[in-house]
mmCIF file of C-alpha atoms and ligand atoms in Angstrom:
data_model
loop_
_atom_site.group_PDB
_atom_site.id
_atom_site.type_symbol
_atom_site.label_atom_id
_atom_site.label_comp_id
_atom_site.label_asym_id
_atom_site.label_seq_id
_atom_site.Cartn_x
_atom_site.Cartn_y
_atom_site.Cartn_z
ATOM 1 C CA MET A 2 0.000 0.000 0.000
ATOM 2 C CA LYS A 3 2.755 2.408 0.917
ATOM 3 C CA LEU A 4 4.505 1.806 -2.383
ATOM 4 C CA LYS A 5 1.284 2.362 -4.267
ATOM 5 C CA ALA A 6 0.668 5.643 -2.445
ATOM 6 C CA LEU A 7 4.197 6.724 -3.232
ATOM 7 C CA LEU A 8 3.756 5.895 -6.921
ATOM 8 C CA ILE A 9 0.487 7.812 -7.080
ATOM 9 C CA GLY A 10 2.170 10.744 -5.364
ATOM 10 C CA LEU A 11 5.012 10.667 -7.867
ATOM 11 C CA SER A 12 2.736 10.520 -10.888
ATOM 12 C CA LEU A 13 0.635 13.388 -9.536
ATOM 13 C CA ALA A 14 3.834 15.384 -9.061
ATOM 14 C CA ALA A 15 4.900 14.561 -12.638
ATOM 15 C CA GLY A 16 1.510 15.754 -13.882
ATOM 16 C CA PHE A 17 1.941 18.941 -11.923
ATOM 17 C CA VAL A 18 5.397 19.540 -13.408
ATOM 18 C CA SER A 19 4.140 19.156 -16.958
ATOM 19 C CA LEU A 20 1.179 21.435 -16.208
ATOM 20 C CA SER A 21 3.403 24.080 -14.671
ATOM 21 C CA SER A 22 5.596 24.083 -17.785
ATOM 22 C CA ALA A 23 2.640 25.637 -19.609
ATOM 23 C CA GLN A 24 1.383 22.609 -21.403
ATOM 24 C CA THR A 25 -2.310 22.536 -22.173
ATOM 25 C CA VAL A 26 -3.935 19.138 -22.581
ATOM 26 C CA MET A 27 -7.087 18.923 -24.678
ATOM 27 C CA ARG A 28 -9.390 15.962 -25.284
ATOM 28 C CA ASN A 29 -10.504 14.726 -28.692
ATOM 29 C CA SER A 30 -12.753 11.764 -29.428
ATOM 30 C CA ILE A 31 -14.380 9.508 -31.988
ATOM 31 C CA SER A 32 -17.115 6.903 -31.640
ATOM 32 C CA ILE A 33 -15.175 4.170 -33.470
ATOM 33 C CA THR A 34 -11.845 2.381 -33.015
ATOM 34 C CA GLU A 35 -8.371 3.865 -33.310
ATOM 35 C CA ASP A 36 -7.599 1.556 -36.244
ATOM 36 C CA SER A 37 -10.002 3.309 -38.590
ATOM 37 C CA HIS A 38 -10.233 6.184 -41.070
ATOM 38 C CA GLN A 39 -11.278 8.497 -38.220
ATOM 39 C CA GLY A 40 -8.601 7.147 -35.880
ATOM 40 C CA VAL A 41 -5.902 7.930 -38.439
ATOM 41 C CA GLY A 42 -7.315 11.434 -38.632
ATOM 42 C CA LEU A 43 -7.186 11.885 -34.863
ATOM 43 C CA VAL A 44 -3.632 10.574 -34.524
ATOM 44 C CA THR A 45 -2.446 12.832 -37.345
ATOM 45 C CA PHE A 46 -4.234 15.852 -35.855
ATOM 46 C CA ALA A 47 -2.628 15.297 -32.435
ATOM 47 C CA LYS A 48 0.872 14.933 -33.948
ATOM 48 C CA GLU A 49 0.441 18.069 -36.027
ATOM 49 C CA ILE A 50 -0.764 20.099 -33.039
ATOM 50 C CA GLU A 51 2.214 19.049 -30.931
ATOM 51 C CA LYS A 52 4.613 19.791 -33.779
ATOM 52 C CA ARG A 53 3.071 23.116 -34.739
ATOM 53 C CA THR A 54 2.829 24.421 -31.146
ATOM 54 C CA ASN A 55 6.164 22.966 -30.006
ATOM 55 C CA GLY A 56 4.364 20.779 -27.538
ATOM 56 C CA ARG A 57 2.537 23.626 -25.784
ATOM 57 C CA TYR A 58 -0.685 21.856 -26.727
ATOM 58 C CA VAL A 59 -1.089 18.137 -26.265
ATOM 59 C CA ILE A 60 -4.143 16.285 -27.527
ATOM 60 C CA LYS A 61 -5.345 13.225 -25.673
ATOM 61 C CA ASN A 62 -7.387 10.992 -27.955
ATOM 62 C CA PHE A 63 -10.334 8.882 -26.822
ATOM 63 C CA TYR A 64 -11.642 6.101 -29.058
ATOM 64 C CA SER A 65 -14.659 3.804 -29.369
ATOM 65 C CA GLY A 66 -17.088 6.159 -27.690
ATOM 66 C CA ALA A 67 -15.073 6.167 -24.435
ATOM 67 C CA LEU A 68 -16.407 9.681 -23.789
ATOM 68 C CA GLY A 69 -19.856 8.835 -25.164
ATOM 69 C CA GLY A 70 -21.491 8.473 -28.577
ATOM 70 C CA GLU A 71 -21.346 11.215 -31.187
ATOM 71 C CA ARG A 72 -24.338 13.190 -29.887
ATOM 72 C CA GLU A 73 -22.940 13.178 -26.356
ATOM 73 C CA SER A 74 -19.485 14.213 -27.576
ATOM 74 C CA ILE A 75 -20.910 17.113 -29.562
ATOM 75 C CA GLU A 76 -22.838 18.174 -26.463
ATOM 76 C CA SER A 77 -19.663 18.018 -24.358
ATOM 77 C CA VAL A 78 -17.788 20.151 -26.880
ATOM 78 C CA GLN A 79 -20.623 22.663 -26.894
ATOM 79 C CA LEU A 80 -20.546 22.824 -23.091
ATOM 80 C CA GLY A 81 -16.744 22.876 -22.989
ATOM 81 C CA THR A 82 -16.362 19.771 -20.809
ATOM 82 C CA GLN A 83 -14.453 18.352 -23.801
ATOM 83 C CA GLU A 84 -12.482 20.565 -26.180
ATOM 84 C CA LEU A 85 -12.624 18.629 -29.449
ATOM 85 C CA THR A 86 -14.410 15.864 -31.296
ATOM 86 C CA LEU A 87 -14.410 14.393 -34.763
ATOM 87 C CA THR A 88 -17.911 13.278 -35.634
ATOM 88 C CA SER A 89 -20.023 12.231 -38.563
ATOM 89 C CA THR A 90 -22.815 14.665 -39.350
ATOM 90 C CA GLY A 91 -25.312 12.087 -38.034
ATOM 91 C CA PRO A 92 -26.419 13.943 -34.883
ATOM 92 C CA VAL A 93 -25.248 17.394 -36.068
ATOM 93 C CA PRO A 94 -28.675 18.665 -37.280
ATOM 94 C CA ASN A 95 -29.871 18.526 -33.671
ATOM 95 C CA PHE A 96 -27.348 21.307 -32.976
ATOM 96 C CA VAL A 97 -26.948 23.098 -36.327
ATOM 97 C CA PRO A 98 -30.050 22.507 -38.459
ATOM 98 C CA GLU A 99 -28.463 24.171 -41.524
ATOM 99 C CA ALA A 100 -26.173 21.148 -41.917
ATOM 100 C CA LYS A 101 -29.134 18.856 -42.633
ATOM 101 C CA ILE A 102 -29.014 19.452 -46.364
ATOM 102 C CA LEU A 103 -25.725 17.545 -46.641
ATOM 103 C CA ASP A 104 -27.387 14.344 -45.432
ATOM 104 C CA ILE A 105 -29.815 14.068 -48.346
ATOM 105 C CA PRO A 106 -29.490 10.650 -50.034
ATOM 106 C CA PHE A 107 -27.967 10.462 -53.534
ATOM 107 C CA LEU A 108 -27.024 14.159 -53.309
ATOM 108 C CA PHE A 109 -23.391 13.719 -54.322
ATOM 109 C CA ARG A 110 -22.203 11.833 -57.414
ATOM 110 C CA ASP A 111 -19.189 10.438 -55.589
ATOM 111 C CA LYS A 112 -16.552 11.243 -52.958
ATOM 112 C CA ALA A 113 -14.701 13.640 -55.246
ATOM 113 C CA HIS A 114 -17.902 15.665 -55.715
ATOM 114 C CA ALA A 115 -18.601 15.701 -51.972
ATOM 115 C CA ARG A 116 -15.047 16.751 -51.112
ATOM 116 C CA ALA A 117 -15.173 19.554 -53.680
ATOM 117 C CA VAL A 118 -18.453 20.883 -52.252
ATOM 118 C CA LEU A 119 -17.276 20.683 -48.636
ATOM 119 C CA ASP A 120 -13.897 22.283 -49.329
ATOM 120 C CA GLY A 121 -15.480 24.883 -51.641
ATOM 121 C CA PRO A 122 -17.614 27.935 -50.843
ATOM 122 C CA ILE A 123 -20.789 26.002 -49.887
ATOM 123 C CA GLY A 124 -19.013 23.861 -47.315
ATOM 124 C CA GLN A 125 -16.891 26.682 -45.967
ATOM 125 C CA GLU A 126 -19.939 28.917 -45.554
ATOM 126 C CA MET A 127 -21.663 26.150 -43.617
ATOM 127 C CA LEU A 128 -18.747 25.861 -41.178
ATOM 128 C CA LYS A 129 -19.527 29.411 -40.048
ATOM 129 C CA LYS A 130 -23.046 28.383 -38.999
ATOM 130 C CA PHE A 131 -21.533 26.450 -36.082
ATOM 131 C CA GLU A 132 -20.137 29.566 -34.404
ATOM 132 C CA SER A 133 -23.393 30.902 -32.987
ATOM 133 C CA LYS A 134 -23.996 27.458 -31.421
ATOM 134 C CA GLY A 135 -20.815 27.378 -29.344
ATOM 135 C CA PHE A 136 -18.559 25.564 -31.817
ATOM 136 C CA LYS A 137 -15.573 26.390 -33.922
ATOM 137 C CA ALA A 138 -15.794 24.023 -36.886
ATOM 138 C CA LEU A 139 -12.158 23.542 -37.877
ATOM 139 C CA GLY A 140 -12.984 21.834 -41.160
ATOM 140 C CA TRP A 141 -14.630 18.912 -42.914
ATOM 141 C CA ALA A 142 -13.349 15.387 -42.816
ATOM 142 C CA GLU A 143 -14.913 12.214 -44.171
ATOM 143 C CA ASN A 144 -16.902 9.319 -42.832
ATOM 144 C CA GLY A 145 -17.581 7.916 -46.299
ATOM 145 C CA VAL A 146 -20.228 6.579 -48.650
ATOM 146 C CA ARG A 147 -22.805 4.564 -46.732
ATOM 147 C CA HIS A 148 -23.929 1.066 -47.680
ATOM 148 C CA MET A 149 -26.564 -1.231 -46.188
ATOM 149 C CA THR A 150 -25.999 -4.484 -44.335
ATOM 150 C CA ASN A 151 -28.515 -6.886 -42.811
ATOM 151 C CA SER A 152 -28.940 -10.369 -41.455
ATOM 152 C CA LYS A 153 -32.007 -11.379 -43.496
ATOM 153 C CA ARG A 154 -31.473 -11.235 -47.274
ATOM 154 C CA SER A 155 -29.510 -9.905 -50.202
ATOM 155 C CA VAL A 156 -30.818 -6.486 -51.137
ATOM 156 C CA VAL A 157 -30.889 -6.120 -54.917
ATOM 157 C CA MET A 158 -34.074 -4.142 -55.616
ATOM 158 C CA PRO A 159 -35.662 -1.379 -53.529
ATOM 159 C CA ASP A 160 -38.503 -3.767 -52.610
ATOM 160 C CA ASP A 161 -35.994 -5.944 -50.763
ATOM 161 C CA LEU A 162 -35.678 -3.176 -48.154
ATOM 162 C CA LYS A 163 -39.360 -3.246 -47.219
ATOM 163 C CA GLY A 164 -39.911 -4.146 -43.606
ATOM 164 C CA LEU A 165 -36.228 -4.396 -42.665
ATOM 165 C CA LYS A 166 -35.676 -3.027 -39.183
ATOM 166 C CA MET A 167 -32.528 -0.968 -39.448
ATOM 167 C CA ARG A 168 -30.475 1.031 -37.001
ATOM 168 C CA THR A 169 -30.048 4.567 -38.275
ATOM 169 C CA MET A 170 -28.113 7.523 -36.977
ATOM 170 C CA GLU A 171 -30.030 10.075 -34.922
ATOM 171 C CA ASN A 172 -30.541 12.113 -38.084
ATOM 172 C CA PRO A 173 -33.950 13.388 -39.226
ATOM 173 C CA ILE A 174 -33.062 13.416 -42.943
ATOM 174 C CA HIS A 175 -31.828 9.823 -42.940
ATOM 175 C CA ILE A 176 -34.851 8.696 -40.951
ATOM 176 C CA ALA A 177 -37.286 10.352 -43.377
ATOM 177 C CA ALA A 178 -35.514 8.917 -46.413
ATOM 178 C CA TYR A 179 -35.195 5.385 -45.063
ATOM 179 C CA LYS A 180 -38.897 5.375 -44.252
ATOM 180 C CA GLY A 181 -39.352 6.231 -47.924
ATOM 181 C CA PHE A 182 -37.571 2.980 -48.780
ATOM 182 C CA GLY A 183 -40.009 1.062 -46.573
ATOM 183 C CA ILE A 184 -37.342 0.455 -43.936
ATOM 184 C CA VAL A 185 -38.350 0.542 -40.264
ATOM 185 C CA PRO A 186 -35.772 2.980 -38.868
ATOM 186 C CA THR A 187 -34.463 2.596 -35.332
ATOM 187 C CA PRO A 188 -32.262 5.540 -34.362
ATOM 188 C CA MET A 189 -29.493 4.542 -31.974
ATOM 189 C CA ALA A 190 -26.080 5.790 -30.847
ATOM 190 C CA PHE A 191 -23.188 4.001 -32.519
ATOM 191 C CA PRO A 192 -21.681 2.340 -29.421
ATOM 192 C CA GLU A 193 -24.900 0.300 -29.039
ATOM 193 C CA VAL A 194 -25.054 -0.951 -32.621
ATOM 194 C CA PHE A 195 -22.906 -4.106 -32.490
ATOM 195 C CA THR A 196 -24.900 -5.563 -29.595
ATOM 196 C CA ALA A 197 -28.220 -4.588 -31.195
ATOM 197 C CA LEU A 198 -27.216 -6.437 -34.373
ATOM 198 C CA GLN A 199 -25.909 -9.400 -32.410
ATOM 199 C CA GLN A 200 -29.077 -9.713 -30.339
ATOM 200 C CA GLY A 201 -31.340 -9.176 -33.334
ATOM 201 C CA THR A 202 -32.935 -6.031 -31.897
ATOM 202 C CA VAL A 203 -32.463 -4.703 -35.441
ATOM 203 C CA ASP A 204 -31.966 -6.611 -38.720
ATOM 204 C CA GLY A 205 -29.478 -4.240 -40.226
ATOM 205 C CA GLN A 206 -27.583 -0.982 -40.275
ATOM 206 C CA GLU A 207 -25.890 1.246 -42.826
ATOM 207 C CA ASN A 208 -22.367 2.656 -42.757
ATOM 208 C CA PRO A 209 -19.319 3.225 -44.950
ATOM 209 C CA LEU A 210 -17.027 0.235 -45.637
ATOM 210 C CA SER A 211 -14.460 1.865 -43.344
ATOM 211 C CA VAL A 212 -16.844 1.701 -40.376
ATOM 212 C CA ILE A 213 -18.234 -1.747 -41.219
ATOM 213 C CA MET A 214 -14.701 -3.189 -41.263
ATOM 214 C CA ALA A 215 -13.453 -1.287 -38.208
ATOM 215 C CA ALA A 216 -16.508 -2.281 -36.150
ATOM 216 C CA LYS A 217 -16.374 -5.895 -37.411
ATOM 217 C CA PHE A 218 -20.055 -5.837 -38.321
ATOM 218 C CA ASP A 219 -19.287 -8.801 -40.587
ATOM 219 C CA GLN A 220 -19.378 -10.889 -37.404
ATOM 220 C CA VAL A 221 -23.062 -10.098 -36.911
ATOM 221 C CA GLN A 222 -24.290 -9.324 -40.447
ATOM 222 C CA LYS A 223 -24.457 -11.706 -43.416
ATOM 223 C CA TYR A 224 -25.457 -9.438 -46.324
ATOM 224 C CA ILE A 225 -24.080 -6.205 -47.658
ATOM 225 C CA THR A 226 -25.199 -4.248 -50.719
ATOM 226 C CA LEU A 227 -23.157 -1.361 -52.068
ATOM 227 C CA THR A 228 -26.182 0.905 -52.051
ATOM 228 C CA GLY A 229 -24.064 4.051 -51.769
ATOM 229 C CA HIS A 230 -27.341 5.678 -50.746
ATOM 230 C CA VAL A 231 -25.852 8.640 -48.918
ATOM 231 C CA TYR A 232 -22.522 10.382 -48.422
ATOM 232 C CA SER A 233 -21.563 10.808 -44.784
ATOM 233 C CA PRO A 234 -19.416 13.858 -44.021
ATOM 234 C CA ALA A 235 -17.403 14.157 -40.839
ATOM 235 C CA ILE A 236 -16.495 17.401 -39.122
ATOM 236 C CA TRP A 237 -13.791 18.633 -36.722
ATOM 237 C CA LEU A 238 -15.570 20.445 -33.898
ATOM 238 C CA MET A 239 -13.903 22.501 -31.197
ATOM 239 C CA ASN A 240 -15.388 24.350 -28.234
ATOM 240 C CA LYS A 241 -15.680 27.949 -29.412
ATOM 241 C CA ALA A 242 -14.421 29.515 -26.174
ATOM 242 C CA ALA A 243 -11.356 27.228 -26.136
ATOM 243 C CA TYR A 244 -10.600 28.210 -29.729
ATOM 244 C CA ASP A 245 -11.120 31.916 -29.075
ATOM 245 C CA LYS A 246 -8.523 31.775 -26.283
ATOM 246 C CA LEU A 247 -5.787 30.677 -28.707
ATOM 247 C CA SER A 248 -3.268 33.145 -30.107
ATOM 248 C CA PRO A 249 -3.679 33.911 -33.838
ATOM 249 C CA ALA A 250 -0.722 31.639 -34.670
ATOM 250 C CA ASP A 251 -2.118 28.788 -32.582
ATOM 251 C CA LYS A 252 -5.541 29.204 -34.203
ATOM 252 C CA GLN A 253 -3.847 28.703 -37.547
ATOM 253 C CA ALA A 254 -2.023 25.664 -36.159
ATOM 254 C CA PHE A 255 -5.369 24.079 -35.185
ATOM 255 C CA LEU A 256 -6.870 24.811 -38.595
ATOM 256 C CA ASP A 257 -3.808 23.416 -40.383
ATOM 257 C CA ALA A 258 -3.696 20.335 -38.154
ATOM 258 C CA ALA A 259 -7.329 19.625 -39.058
ATOM 259 C CA LYS A 260 -6.404 19.902 -42.750
ATOM 260 C CA GLU A 261 -3.603 17.375 -42.315
ATOM 261 C CA GLY A 262 -5.892 15.105 -40.302
ATOM 262 C CA THR A 263 -8.461 15.240 -43.084
ATOM 263 C CA LYS A 264 -5.846 14.362 -45.708
ATOM 264 C CA ALA A 265 -4.842 11.251 -43.782
ATOM 265 C CA ASN A 266 -8.491 10.415 -43.053
ATOM 266 C CA ARG A 267 -9.601 10.678 -46.690
ATOM 267 C CA ALA A 268 -6.613 8.662 -47.914
ATOM 268 C CA ARG A 269 -7.601 5.872 -45.510
ATOM 269 C CA VAL A 270 -11.226 6.014 -46.722
ATOM 270 C CA ASP A 271 -9.970 5.551 -50.293
ATOM 271 C CA ALA A 272 -7.810 2.609 -49.222
ATOM 272 C CA ASP A 273 -10.709 1.044 -47.276
ATOM 273 C CA ASP A 274 -13.079 1.496 -50.220
ATOM 274 C CA ALA A 275 -10.529 -0.110 -52.565
ATOM 275 C CA LYS A 276 -10.122 -3.249 -50.484
ATOM 276 C CA GLY A 277 -13.485 -3.381 -48.661
ATOM 277 C CA VAL A 278 -15.444 -5.750 -50.906
ATOM 278 C CA ALA A 279 -12.667 -8.351 -51.073
ATOM 279 C CA GLU A 280 -12.028 -8.069 -47.368
ATOM 280 C CA LEU A 281 -15.675 -8.408 -46.327
ATOM 281 C CA ARG A 282 -16.097 -11.390 -48.700
ATOM 282 C CA ALA A 283 -13.053 -12.987 -47.133
ATOM 283 C CA ARG A 284 -14.652 -12.419 -43.725
ATOM 284 C CA GLY A 285 -17.726 -14.325 -44.942
ATOM 285 C CA MET A 286 -20.209 -11.689 -46.067
ATOM 286 C CA THR A 287 -22.378 -12.042 -49.165
ATOM 287 C CA VAL A 288 -21.752 -8.904 -51.199
ATOM 288 C CA THR A 289 -24.087 -7.394 -53.777
ATOM 289 C CA GLU A 290 -21.825 -5.016 -55.641
ATOM 290 C CA SER A 291 -24.125 -3.251 -58.054
ATOM 291 C CA ILE A 292 -27.679 -2.007 -57.902
ATOM 292 C CA ASP A 293 -29.919 -0.218 -60.380
ATOM 293 C CA LYS A 294 -29.424 3.137 -58.675
ATOM 294 C CA ALA A 295 -32.148 4.885 -60.714
ATOM 295 C CA LYS A 296 -34.731 2.527 -59.202
ATOM 296 C CA PHE A 297 -33.669 3.382 -55.643
ATOM 297 C CA VAL A 298 -33.703 7.100 -56.458
ATOM 298 C CA ALA A 299 -37.185 6.797 -58.011
ATOM 299 C CA VAL A 300 -38.617 5.268 -54.829
ATOM 300 C CA LEU A 301 -37.567 8.385 -52.937
ATOM 301 C CA ALA A 302 -39.482 10.814 -55.199
ATOM 302 C CA PRO A 303 -42.038 11.774 -52.516
ATOM 303 C CA VAL A 304 -39.267 12.266 -49.956
ATOM 304 C CA TYR A 305 -37.322 14.474 -52.361
ATOM 305 C CA ALA A 306 -40.428 16.588 -52.930
ATOM 306 C CA ASP A 307 -40.494 17.099 -49.194
ATOM 307 C CA PHE A 308 -36.785 17.980 -49.032
ATOM 308 C CA GLU A 309 -37.245 20.515 -51.846
ATOM 309 C CA LYS A 310 -39.949 22.193 -49.809
ATOM 310 C CA GLN A 311 -37.734 22.185 -46.745
ATOM 311 C CA PHE A 312 -34.472 23.397 -48.280
ATOM 312 C CA GLY A 313 -35.510 24.988 -51.586
ATOM 313 C CA LYS A 314 -34.713 23.391 -54.924
ATOM 314 C CA ALA A 315 -32.082 26.042 -55.679
ATOM 315 C CA ALA A 316 -30.033 25.158 -52.579
ATOM 316 C CA ILE A 317 -30.145 21.440 -53.381
ATOM 317 C CA ASP A 318 -29.296 22.051 -57.050
ATOM 318 C CA ALA A 319 -26.370 24.274 -56.076
ATOM 319 C CA ILE A 320 -24.829 21.239 -54.367
ATOM 320 C CA ARG A 321 -25.922 18.717 -56.983
ATOM 321 C CA ASN A 322 -24.532 20.731 -59.882
ATOM 322 C CA TYR A 323 -21.353 21.928 -58.192
ATOM 323 C CA LYS A 324 -18.297 21.269 -60.372
HETATM 324 O O1 LIG B 23 -18.883 8.159 -37.362
HETATM 325 O O2 LIG B 23 -23.025 6.356 -36.103
HETATM 326 C C1 LIG B 23 -22.591 6.025 -37.207
HETATM 327 O O3 LIG B 23 -23.149 5.169 -37.892
HETATM 328 C C2 LIG B 23 -21.336 6.687 -37.746
HETATM 329 O O4 LIG B 23 -21.214 6.454 -39.110
HETATM 330 C C3 LIG B 23 -20.120 6.103 -37.045
HETATM 331 O O5 LIG B 23 -20.232 6.250 -35.676
HETATM 332 C C4 LIG B 23 -18.841 6.788 -37.491
#
């Protein structure tokens, strides 16, 4: 016991020394594992911050929802109990409704189109909308193109989706659209999804190949179809007050570190997408690689009509037609 007390005392003293040498520790988090496209982003971000601030700022990374699911992490960043998080846009509309438009299914032709929109004027303008809500949005990153998995059947035609009970993100646009497919949506935080699939609480879920592989959903799901039904952006969020306290040079360091993190993150998404089908087949999944996309889009006509009312056709077209 004495030894233990001594060790604790020493480590507390060490912590005090590093604090007194003007080192600020900040927390960052993701809902999925370190060995993932988001994990690579976080590790790169932390390295870049340390390098660019000569170690005055140190980022401690938390993985696999250790600080909570994405909605909880966003809340913590807003409150300032956590400085940073990298999150998909899943729960973001609950905080910044303007971001909803990005979650419309079949909005982007492909990743290149999505990246161009996010890095261009439309995406950059949207980052500013976070400021009045207590966030500094440091930049866009990528979760990826989402595909559907389930334990019941191969999905080839839109009709195959009817009646499937699927976990969705806590996102009103996704929920509305998936209802349009005839899916029974069950919104749920990501850390609960594996168990829900395992126990059969839901039949399926939808996520990018990067997430499906990182979370090992192949262990609890038999079928995957490359539906590519929606692009899933990710975003670097920082507590606004914490950001505002930084010197101008350090602010730039945080923005640049996010850029580098995004580069590493997107490169990993591309690598995951390139090997995903072969890998998931090797892990035992039945993969349907191509669908008649026009048929899936057609089923959503009534939902699109609704989205056009909500967002205005011009705003949707500005994204759709962005070159
Ligand atoms: O951000 O909740 C989800 O399905 C997300 O895609 C996942 O947590 C990665």
